[in-house]
Amino acid sequence: MQTAFASRLGIEHPLIQAPMSGSTPPALVAAVSNAGALGALGAGYLEPQAILDQAAQIRALGERPYAIGLFVLPDEFEADVAAVAKARAQLDALMAREGLDVRTSLPSRWAPRFSEQFAALCEARPAVAIFAFGVIAPAQMRELHRRDIYVIGTATTVAEVRAWAEAGADAVSMQGAEAGGHRGSFLHEAEDAMIGLFALLPLAVRAVDIPLIAAGGIMDGRGLLAAEVLGAAASQLGTAFLTCPECSAAEAWKRDLPLVEEHRVTTIRGFSGRAARGLRNRFVEAMPEASQGLPYPVLNALTAPLRRAAAEAGRGDLLSEWCGQAAGLVRPQPAAELVARLMHEYRLARRALAG
Ligand SMILES: Cc1cc2nc3c(=O)[nH]c(=O)nc-3n(C[C@H](O)[C@H](O)[C@H](O)COP(=O)(O)O)c2cc1C
């Protein structure tokens, strides 16, 4: 389905597979892009060399446009040593109680340096760059545009979409409160930026005149059409792609997704220190009090080995099972089939509405 947005990016469908850091390996990104939508590599946790390596793997799987997604963060983080020690003790005790043979350790750095990730992205030169958690600097925007990289910001409020428009973004992904994973908010507290997509999209359409992308709770072709009716130039789906065989989400997490009841999908800080939407599982319920005060990405780094071990042990109840509010609607199937199915459903829904 060709639209101005799709033509500009050189893709067939106005459909973006969300960059999901940790869950979007090159095989998934390439499968989506080769199917005519826009695959996106979530590179928020990747060191620069890994970004370059994975970008090369995507290119080797097909020469189609794809995106790289990064978190806009400072290069260095300070952590309160006493608070970290207290949180580690409580997290370790929780893992011991749960019978998981893993303990926290101090990483050499709390997160990869954004400036170095950004340089790697420029070198990889994907067709599209997607940013969350903040707005990039004017020099960075110029650098991306000089390389003809299309820039998509992420916003959760009208003030944030305005900030991205003023910064010169080519488009903005409007992340509704329904959305799975971390909140992209940067001007407001997460609690204040929980605007449902049905309210957020028309407000944003009125505020700016660049293309807007709908994100949050869209799982099928009806959702794509609804987003278009509300003014979106494209839709960005994350959770819908988590159950694809090409996705690297843990098997236990994939198994739990079709069974998710929406009232158990909640906002969680206890895995990473930043508000993110996911399933309220055993870890969330037993989350140690001390860890809750630690900021992102300090807590994220501390819990990373625990989540890896939980995934390896098949303990979905102890890992971060991020998902949007409509997760119960997932359809496990290969990514190319899912893209074709979504577009088929979209056309059917459009015809049905036209009567
Ligand atoms: C597992 C997971 C990881 C995510 N990681 C990122 C990320 O690295 N960068 C980003 O911009 N958005 C990330 N998101 C948010 C998505 O971009 C998007 O807003 C969200 O998936 C849309 O809601 P849905 O999951 O209901 O489709 C993530 C979402 C999920 C579910």
Short mmCIF file of C-alpha atoms and ligand atoms in Angstrom, two decimals:
data_model
loop_
_atom_site.label_atom_id
_atom_site.label_comp_id
_atom_site.label_asym_id
_atom_site.label_seq_id
_atom_site.Cartn_x
_atom_site.Cartn_y
_atom_site.Cartn_z
CA MET A 1 0.00 0.00 0.00
CA GLN A 2 1.89 3.06 -1.26
CA THR A 3 1.60 6.33 0.64
CA ALA A 4 3.71 9.50 0.58
CA PHE A 5 5.43 8.35 3.77
CA ALA A 6 6.18 4.87 2.40
CA SER A 7 7.44 6.30 -0.90
CA ARG A 8 9.74 8.73 0.89
CA LEU A 9 11.35 5.83 2.79
CA GLY A 10 11.40 3.49 -0.21
CA ILE A 11 9.18 0.91 1.50
CA GLU A 12 5.91 -0.65 0.31
CA HIS A 13 3.77 -0.47 3.44
CA PRO A 14 3.44 2.37 6.01
CA LEU A 15 4.26 -0.11 8.74
CA ILE A 16 7.22 -0.06 11.15
CA GLN A 17 8.36 -2.94 13.32
CA ALA A 18 9.36 -1.09 16.50
CA PRO A 19 13.02 -1.06 17.51
CA MET A 20 12.92 -3.25 20.63
CA SER A 21 16.30 -3.22 22.31
CA GLY A 22 17.36 -6.75 23.14
CA SER A 23 14.62 -8.39 21.05
CA THR A 24 15.16 -7.30 17.44
CA PRO A 25 18.03 -9.36 15.98
CA PRO A 26 19.13 -8.82 12.36
CA ALA A 27 17.03 -11.80 11.19
CA LEU A 28 13.82 -10.13 12.39
CA VAL A 29 14.72 -6.68 11.04
CA ALA A 30 15.67 -8.08 7.63
CA ALA A 31 12.57 -10.30 7.43
CA VAL A 32 10.30 -7.31 8.06
CA SER A 33 12.16 -5.04 5.63
CA ASN A 34 12.28 -7.75 2.96
CA ALA A 35 8.49 -8.09 3.35
CA GLY A 36 8.07 -4.43 2.37
CA ALA A 37 7.63 -2.81 5.80
CA LEU A 38 10.37 -1.07 7.83
CA GLY A 39 12.36 -3.35 10.15
CA ALA A 40 14.14 -1.60 13.02
CA LEU A 41 17.15 -2.69 15.05
CA GLY A 42 16.71 -1.69 18.70
CA ALA A 43 20.30 -0.78 19.51
CA GLY A 44 19.84 0.96 22.86
CA TYR A 45 21.94 -1.60 24.74
CA LEU A 46 24.47 -2.33 22.00
CA GLU A 47 28.10 -1.20 22.06
CA PRO A 48 29.21 0.65 18.88
CA GLN A 49 30.96 -2.36 17.32
CA ALA A 50 27.87 -4.53 17.83
CA ILE A 51 25.76 -1.87 16.08
CA LEU A 52 28.12 -1.96 13.10
CA ASP A 53 28.19 -5.77 13.06
CA GLN A 54 24.43 -6.16 13.27
CA ALA A 55 23.85 -3.48 10.64
CA ALA A 56 26.19 -5.39 8.32
CA GLN A 57 24.22 -8.60 9.00
CA ILE A 58 20.95 -6.86 8.13
CA ARG A 59 22.44 -5.54 4.88
CA ALA A 60 23.74 -9.01 4.04
CA LEU A 61 20.21 -10.40 4.40
CA GLY A 62 18.68 -7.95 1.93
CA GLU A 63 19.36 -4.48 0.62
CA ARG A 64 16.06 -2.98 1.82
CA PRO A 65 15.63 0.18 3.90
CA TYR A 66 15.78 -0.44 7.65
CA ALA A 67 16.05 1.62 10.84
CA ILE A 68 18.33 1.73 13.87
CA GLY A 69 16.84 2.88 17.18
CA LEU A 70 18.83 4.49 20.02
CA PHE A 71 18.09 5.94 23.46
CA VAL A 72 19.20 9.57 23.81
CA LEU A 73 21.12 9.58 27.09
CA PRO A 74 24.16 11.27 28.67
CA ASP A 75 27.47 9.47 28.12
CA GLU A 76 28.23 9.01 31.83
CA PHE A 77 26.11 8.21 34.88
CA GLU A 78 26.75 8.67 38.57
CA ALA A 79 25.47 6.03 40.95
CA ASP A 80 24.98 6.22 44.71
CA VAL A 81 27.37 3.51 45.93
CA ALA A 82 25.46 2.78 49.15
CA ALA A 83 22.11 2.56 47.34
CA VAL A 84 23.61 0.21 44.75
CA ALA A 85 25.04 -2.06 47.46
CA LYS A 86 21.69 -2.20 49.28
CA ALA A 87 19.78 -2.96 46.09
CA ARG A 88 22.26 -5.66 45.10
CA ALA A 89 21.89 -7.39 48.45
CA GLN A 90 18.10 -7.39 48.15
CA LEU A 91 18.11 -8.51 44.50
CA ASP A 92 20.55 -11.32 45.29
CA ALA A 93 18.38 -12.44 48.21
CA LEU A 94 15.33 -12.49 45.93
CA MET A 95 17.12 -14.64 43.36
CA ALA A 96 18.29 -17.02 46.09
CA ARG A 97 14.73 -17.30 47.45
CA GLU A 98 13.46 -18.03 43.95
CA GLY A 99 16.08 -20.75 43.49
CA LEU A 100 17.89 -19.03 40.64
CA ASP A 101 21.64 -19.55 40.78
CA VAL A 102 22.74 -16.05 39.78
CA ARG A 103 23.88 -12.92 41.59
CA THR A 104 24.27 -9.28 40.56
CA SER A 105 27.71 -7.95 39.61
CA LEU A 106 29.04 -4.46 38.97
CA PRO A 107 29.37 -3.74 35.24
CA SER A 108 32.40 -1.83 33.93
CA ARG A 109 29.98 0.87 32.69
CA TRP A 110 26.28 1.42 33.37
CA ALA A 111 25.40 1.76 29.68
CA PRO A 112 27.11 2.17 26.30
CA ARG A 113 28.11 5.80 25.57
CA PHE A 114 25.42 7.47 23.45
CA SER A 115 27.92 9.62 21.54
CA GLU A 116 29.78 6.47 20.44
CA GLN A 117 26.56 4.64 19.56
CA PHE A 118 25.52 7.70 17.55
CA ALA A 119 28.81 7.68 15.63
CA ALA A 120 28.31 3.98 14.84
CA LEU A 121 24.78 4.67 13.62
CA CYS A 122 26.11 7.40 11.31
CA GLU A 123 28.73 5.01 9.98
CA ALA A 124 26.18 2.20 9.45
CA ARG A 125 23.99 4.73 7.64
CA PRO A 126 20.56 3.08 7.83
CA ALA A 127 17.72 4.70 5.89
CA VAL A 128 16.06 5.72 9.17
CA ALA A 129 17.16 6.56 12.73
CA ILE A 130 14.63 6.35 15.56
CA PHE A 131 15.32 8.06 18.90
CA ALA A 132 13.61 7.79 22.30
CA PHE A 133 14.14 9.26 25.81
CA GLY A 134 15.22 12.71 24.57
CA VAL A 135 15.89 15.01 21.63
CA ILE A 136 19.21 14.92 19.79
CA ALA A 137 21.45 18.00 19.54
CA PRO A 138 21.29 20.32 16.48
CA ALA A 139 24.73 19.17 15.28
CA GLN A 140 23.58 15.54 15.47
CA MET A 141 20.44 16.34 13.47
CA ARG A 142 22.59 18.06 10.83
CA GLU A 143 24.95 15.09 10.71
CA LEU A 144 22.11 12.62 10.13
CA HIS A 145 20.54 14.77 7.43
CA ARG A 146 23.93 15.28 5.76
CA ARG A 147 24.02 11.49 5.41
CA ASP A 148 20.43 11.44 4.14
CA ILE A 149 19.22 9.51 7.18
CA TYR A 150 15.51 10.06 7.91
CA VAL A 151 15.01 11.04 11.55
CA ILE A 152 12.09 9.81 13.66
CA GLY A 153 11.72 11.10 17.22
CA THR A 154 9.53 9.55 19.90
CA ALA A 155 6.98 11.59 21.86
CA THR A 156 4.40 10.81 24.51
CA THR A 157 2.85 14.29 24.78
CA VAL A 158 2.11 17.28 22.55
CA ALA A 159 4.96 19.29 24.14
CA GLU A 160 7.36 16.48 23.21
CA VAL A 161 6.18 16.24 19.60
CA ARG A 162 6.61 20.02 19.33
CA ALA A 163 10.15 19.72 20.70
CA TRP A 164 11.03 17.14 18.05
CA ALA A 165 9.40 19.18 15.27
CA GLU A 166 11.40 22.25 16.33
CA ALA A 167 14.57 20.15 16.39
CA GLY A 168 14.01 19.29 12.72
CA ALA A 169 12.79 15.66 12.96
CA ASP A 170 11.34 14.30 9.74
CA ALA A 171 8.59 12.42 11.59
CA VAL A 172 7.60 11.55 15.16
CA SER A 173 6.42 8.29 16.64
CA MET A 174 3.56 9.06 19.03
CA GLN A 175 3.79 6.52 21.81
CA GLY A 176 0.41 6.07 23.49
CA ALA A 177 0.04 4.88 27.07
CA GLU A 178 -0.91 1.45 25.69
CA ALA A 179 2.58 0.90 24.31
CA GLY A 180 4.82 -1.92 25.49
CA GLY A 181 8.36 -1.42 26.76
CA HIS A 182 9.99 1.76 28.03
CA ARG A 183 8.19 5.09 27.89
CA GLY A 184 9.93 7.51 25.56
CA SER A 185 8.92 10.51 27.73
CA PHE A 186 11.55 13.20 28.30
CA LEU A 187 9.75 16.43 29.25
CA HIS A 188 7.34 14.94 31.76
CA GLU A 189 7.18 12.32 34.48
CA ALA A 190 6.02 8.99 33.08
CA GLU A 191 2.89 9.15 35.25
CA ASP A 192 1.86 12.45 33.64
CA ALA A 193 2.56 11.21 30.11
CA MET A 194 0.12 8.30 30.07
CA ILE A 195 -2.05 9.62 27.24
CA GLY A 196 -4.02 7.02 25.30
CA LEU A 197 -3.28 6.90 21.57
CA PHE A 198 -6.87 7.86 20.65
CA ALA A 199 -6.41 11.16 22.51
CA LEU A 200 -2.72 11.72 21.74
CA LEU A 201 -2.75 11.32 17.98
CA PRO A 202 -5.40 13.93 17.06
CA LEU A 203 -3.87 16.38 19.55
CA ALA A 204 -0.46 15.91 17.93
CA VAL A 205 -1.90 16.18 14.40
CA ARG A 206 -3.28 19.59 15.35
CA ALA A 207 0.03 20.71 16.85
CA VAL A 208 2.61 19.93 14.15
CA ASP A 209 2.71 19.46 10.41
CA ILE A 210 5.24 16.63 10.02
CA PRO A 211 4.22 12.97 9.54
CA LEU A 212 3.18 11.20 12.73
CA ILE A 213 3.47 7.51 13.47
CA ALA A 214 1.01 5.71 15.73
CA ALA A 215 2.44 3.41 18.42
CA GLY A 216 0.75 1.56 21.24
CA GLY A 217 -1.67 -1.34 21.31
CA ILE A 218 -1.91 -1.82 17.52
CA MET A 219 -2.01 -5.55 16.80
CA ASP A 220 -3.91 -6.07 13.54
CA GLY A 221 -5.17 -4.47 10.32
CA ARG A 222 -8.11 -2.80 12.05
CA GLY A 223 -5.64 -0.97 14.24
CA LEU A 224 -3.66 0.20 11.21
CA LEU A 225 -6.83 1.64 9.69
CA ALA A 226 -7.91 3.29 12.95
CA ALA A 227 -4.50 4.95 13.24
CA GLU A 228 -4.76 6.22 9.67
CA VAL A 229 -8.24 7.63 10.34
CA LEU A 230 -6.85 9.51 13.36
CA GLY A 231 -4.18 11.09 11.18
CA ALA A 232 -1.17 8.76 11.37
CA ALA A 233 1.09 8.45 8.33
CA ALA A 234 2.23 5.00 9.52
CA SER A 235 1.91 2.59 12.44
CA GLN A 236 4.71 1.24 14.64
CA LEU A 237 4.07 -2.18 16.19
CA GLY A 238 6.27 -3.74 18.85
CA THR A 239 4.41 -6.41 20.83
CA ALA A 240 2.82 -7.88 17.68
CA PHE A 241 6.31 -8.90 16.48
CA LEU A 242 7.50 -10.38 19.79
CA THR A 243 6.08 -13.84 19.03
CA CYS A 244 7.69 -14.11 15.58
CA PRO A 245 10.16 -17.01 15.40
CA GLU A 246 12.84 -14.54 14.23
CA CYS A 247 12.42 -12.47 17.43
CA SER A 248 14.98 -13.17 20.16
CA ALA A 249 12.59 -12.69 23.10
CA ALA A 250 12.91 -15.55 25.62
CA GLU A 251 10.75 -18.59 24.88
CA ALA A 252 9.00 -18.31 28.27
CA TRP A 253 8.06 -14.69 27.47
CA LYS A 254 6.77 -15.69 24.01
CA ARG A 255 4.71 -18.46 25.63
CA ASP A 256 3.15 -16.07 28.15
CA LEU A 257 2.15 -13.35 25.66
CA PRO A 258 -0.95 -14.97 24.08
CA LEU A 259 -2.28 -15.60 27.59
CA VAL A 260 -1.80 -12.04 28.84
CA GLU A 261 -4.83 -10.49 30.51
CA GLU A 262 -4.85 -6.73 29.99
CA HIS A 263 -5.43 -5.95 33.67
CA ARG A 264 -2.08 -7.61 34.44
CA VAL A 265 -0.17 -5.33 32.05
CA THR A 266 1.23 -2.54 34.14
CA THR A 267 3.89 0.17 34.40
CA ILE A 268 7.07 -1.14 35.99
CA ARG A 269 10.23 0.65 37.19
CA GLY A 270 11.74 -2.24 39.10
CA PHE A 271 13.67 -3.85 36.26
CA SER A 272 15.42 -0.81 34.79
CA GLY A 273 14.77 2.28 36.92
CA ARG A 274 12.63 3.77 34.16
CA ALA A 275 8.89 3.35 33.63
CA ALA A 276 8.17 0.57 31.15
CA ARG A 277 5.05 -1.39 30.31
CA GLY A 278 5.04 -5.12 30.87
CA LEU A 279 3.45 -8.08 32.54
CA ARG A 280 3.00 -8.04 36.31
CA ASN A 281 4.77 -11.29 37.07
CA ARG A 282 6.45 -12.82 40.13
CA PHE A 283 9.50 -10.49 39.96
CA VAL A 284 7.31 -7.38 39.79
CA GLU A 285 5.27 -8.53 42.76
CA ALA A 286 8.30 -9.44 44.86
CA MET A 287 10.44 -6.53 43.65
CA PRO A 288 12.87 -5.44 46.37
CA GLU A 289 12.15 -2.03 47.85
CA ALA A 290 15.77 -0.81 47.70
CA SER A 291 16.08 -1.38 43.97
CA GLN A 292 13.06 0.80 43.27
CA GLY A 293 14.95 3.98 44.14
CA LEU A 294 17.77 3.39 41.64
CA PRO A 295 17.69 5.34 38.38
CA TYR A 296 17.99 4.13 34.80
CA PRO A 297 20.34 2.77 33.52
CA VAL A 298 21.94 1.78 36.84
CA LEU A 299 19.17 -0.62 37.85
CA ASN A 300 18.90 -1.88 34.27
CA ALA A 301 22.57 -2.91 34.33
CA LEU A 302 22.23 -4.54 37.75
CA THR A 303 19.22 -6.67 36.78
CA ALA A 304 20.54 -7.59 33.28
CA PRO A 305 22.40 -10.75 34.40
CA LEU A 306 19.42 -11.79 36.53
CA ARG A 307 17.06 -11.45 33.57
CA ARG A 308 19.44 -13.35 31.32
CA ALA A 309 19.64 -16.19 33.83
CA ALA A 310 15.85 -16.21 34.24
CA ALA A 311 15.46 -16.46 30.46
CA GLU A 312 17.94 -19.34 30.27
CA ALA A 313 16.14 -21.15 33.09
CA GLY A 314 12.76 -20.71 31.38
CA ARG A 315 11.57 -18.54 34.29
CA GLY A 316 9.30 -16.04 32.53
CA ASP A 317 8.02 -15.04 35.95
CA LEU A 318 11.42 -13.52 36.83
CA LEU A 319 12.26 -11.68 33.62
CA SER A 320 11.07 -8.39 32.17
CA GLU A 321 8.12 -9.49 30.05
CA TRP A 322 7.58 -6.16 28.28
CA CYS A 323 4.35 -5.92 26.30
CA GLY A 324 1.64 -3.48 25.28
CA GLN A 325 -1.89 -3.52 26.66
CA ALA A 326 -3.26 -5.57 23.73
CA ALA A 327 -0.62 -8.33 24.01
CA GLY A 328 -3.35 -10.97 24.24
CA LEU A 329 -3.93 -10.40 20.50
CA VAL A 330 -0.48 -11.64 19.38
CA ARG A 331 -0.40 -14.13 16.49
CA PRO A 332 2.79 -16.20 16.54
CA GLN A 333 3.98 -16.56 12.94
CA PRO A 334 6.99 -15.67 10.77
CA ALA A 335 7.54 -11.93 10.38
CA ALA A 336 6.96 -11.85 6.61
CA GLU A 337 3.62 -13.64 7.06
CA LEU A 338 2.64 -11.25 9.82
CA VAL A 339 3.40 -8.22 7.64
CA ALA A 340 1.35 -9.69 4.75
CA ARG A 341 -1.49 -10.58 7.12
CA LEU A 342 -1.57 -7.12 8.68
CA MET A 343 -1.78 -5.47 5.27
CA HIS A 344 -4.44 -7.92 4.09
CA GLU A 345 -6.52 -7.24 7.20
CA TYR A 346 -6.04 -3.51 6.68
CA ARG A 347 -7.42 -3.73 3.14
CA LEU A 348 -10.38 -5.84 4.29
CA ALA A 349 -11.17 -3.41 7.10
CA ARG A 350 -10.98 -0.48 4.70
CA ARG A 351 -13.35 -2.17 2.24
CA ALA A 352 -15.77 -3.14 5.02
CA LEU A 353 -15.93 0.46 6.24
CA ALA A 354 -16.48 1.76 2.72
CA GLY A 355 -19.52 -0.57 2.64
C1 LIG B 1 10.07 -5.42 24.24
C2 LIG B 1 10.00 -3.99 23.83
C3 LIG B 1 11.18 -3.26 23.72
C4 LIG B 1 11.14 -1.93 23.29
N1 LIG B 1 12.32 -1.25 23.11
C5 LIG B 1 12.30 -0.04 22.51
C6 LIG B 1 13.51 0.57 22.09
O1 LIG B 1 14.60 0.02 22.26
N2 LIG B 1 13.45 1.79 21.49
C7 LIG B 1 12.24 2.40 21.24
O2 LIG B 1 12.23 3.50 20.67
N3 LIG B 1 11.06 1.83 21.62
C8 LIG B 1 11.08 0.62 22.22
N4 LIG B 1 9.89 0.02 22.55
C9 LIG B 1 8.61 0.75 22.33
C10 LIG B 1 8.16 0.64 20.88
O3 LIG B 1 8.91 1.50 20.07
C11 LIG B 1 6.68 1.01 20.69
O4 LIG B 1 6.42 2.30 21.20
C12 LIG B 1 5.73 0.02 21.34
O5 LIG B 1 6.15 -1.31 21.15
C13 LIG B 1 4.34 0.18 20.74
O6 LIG B 1 3.39 -0.49 21.51
P1 LIG B 1 2.98 -2.04 21.30
O7 LIG B 1 4.08 -2.82 21.93
O8 LIG B 1 1.68 -2.16 22.00
O9 LIG B 1 2.92 -2.27 19.82
C14 LIG B 1 9.89 -1.31 22.99
C15 LIG B 1 8.72 -2.06 23.12
C16 LIG B 1 8.76 -3.38 23.53
C17 LIG B 1 7.47 -4.16 23.62
#
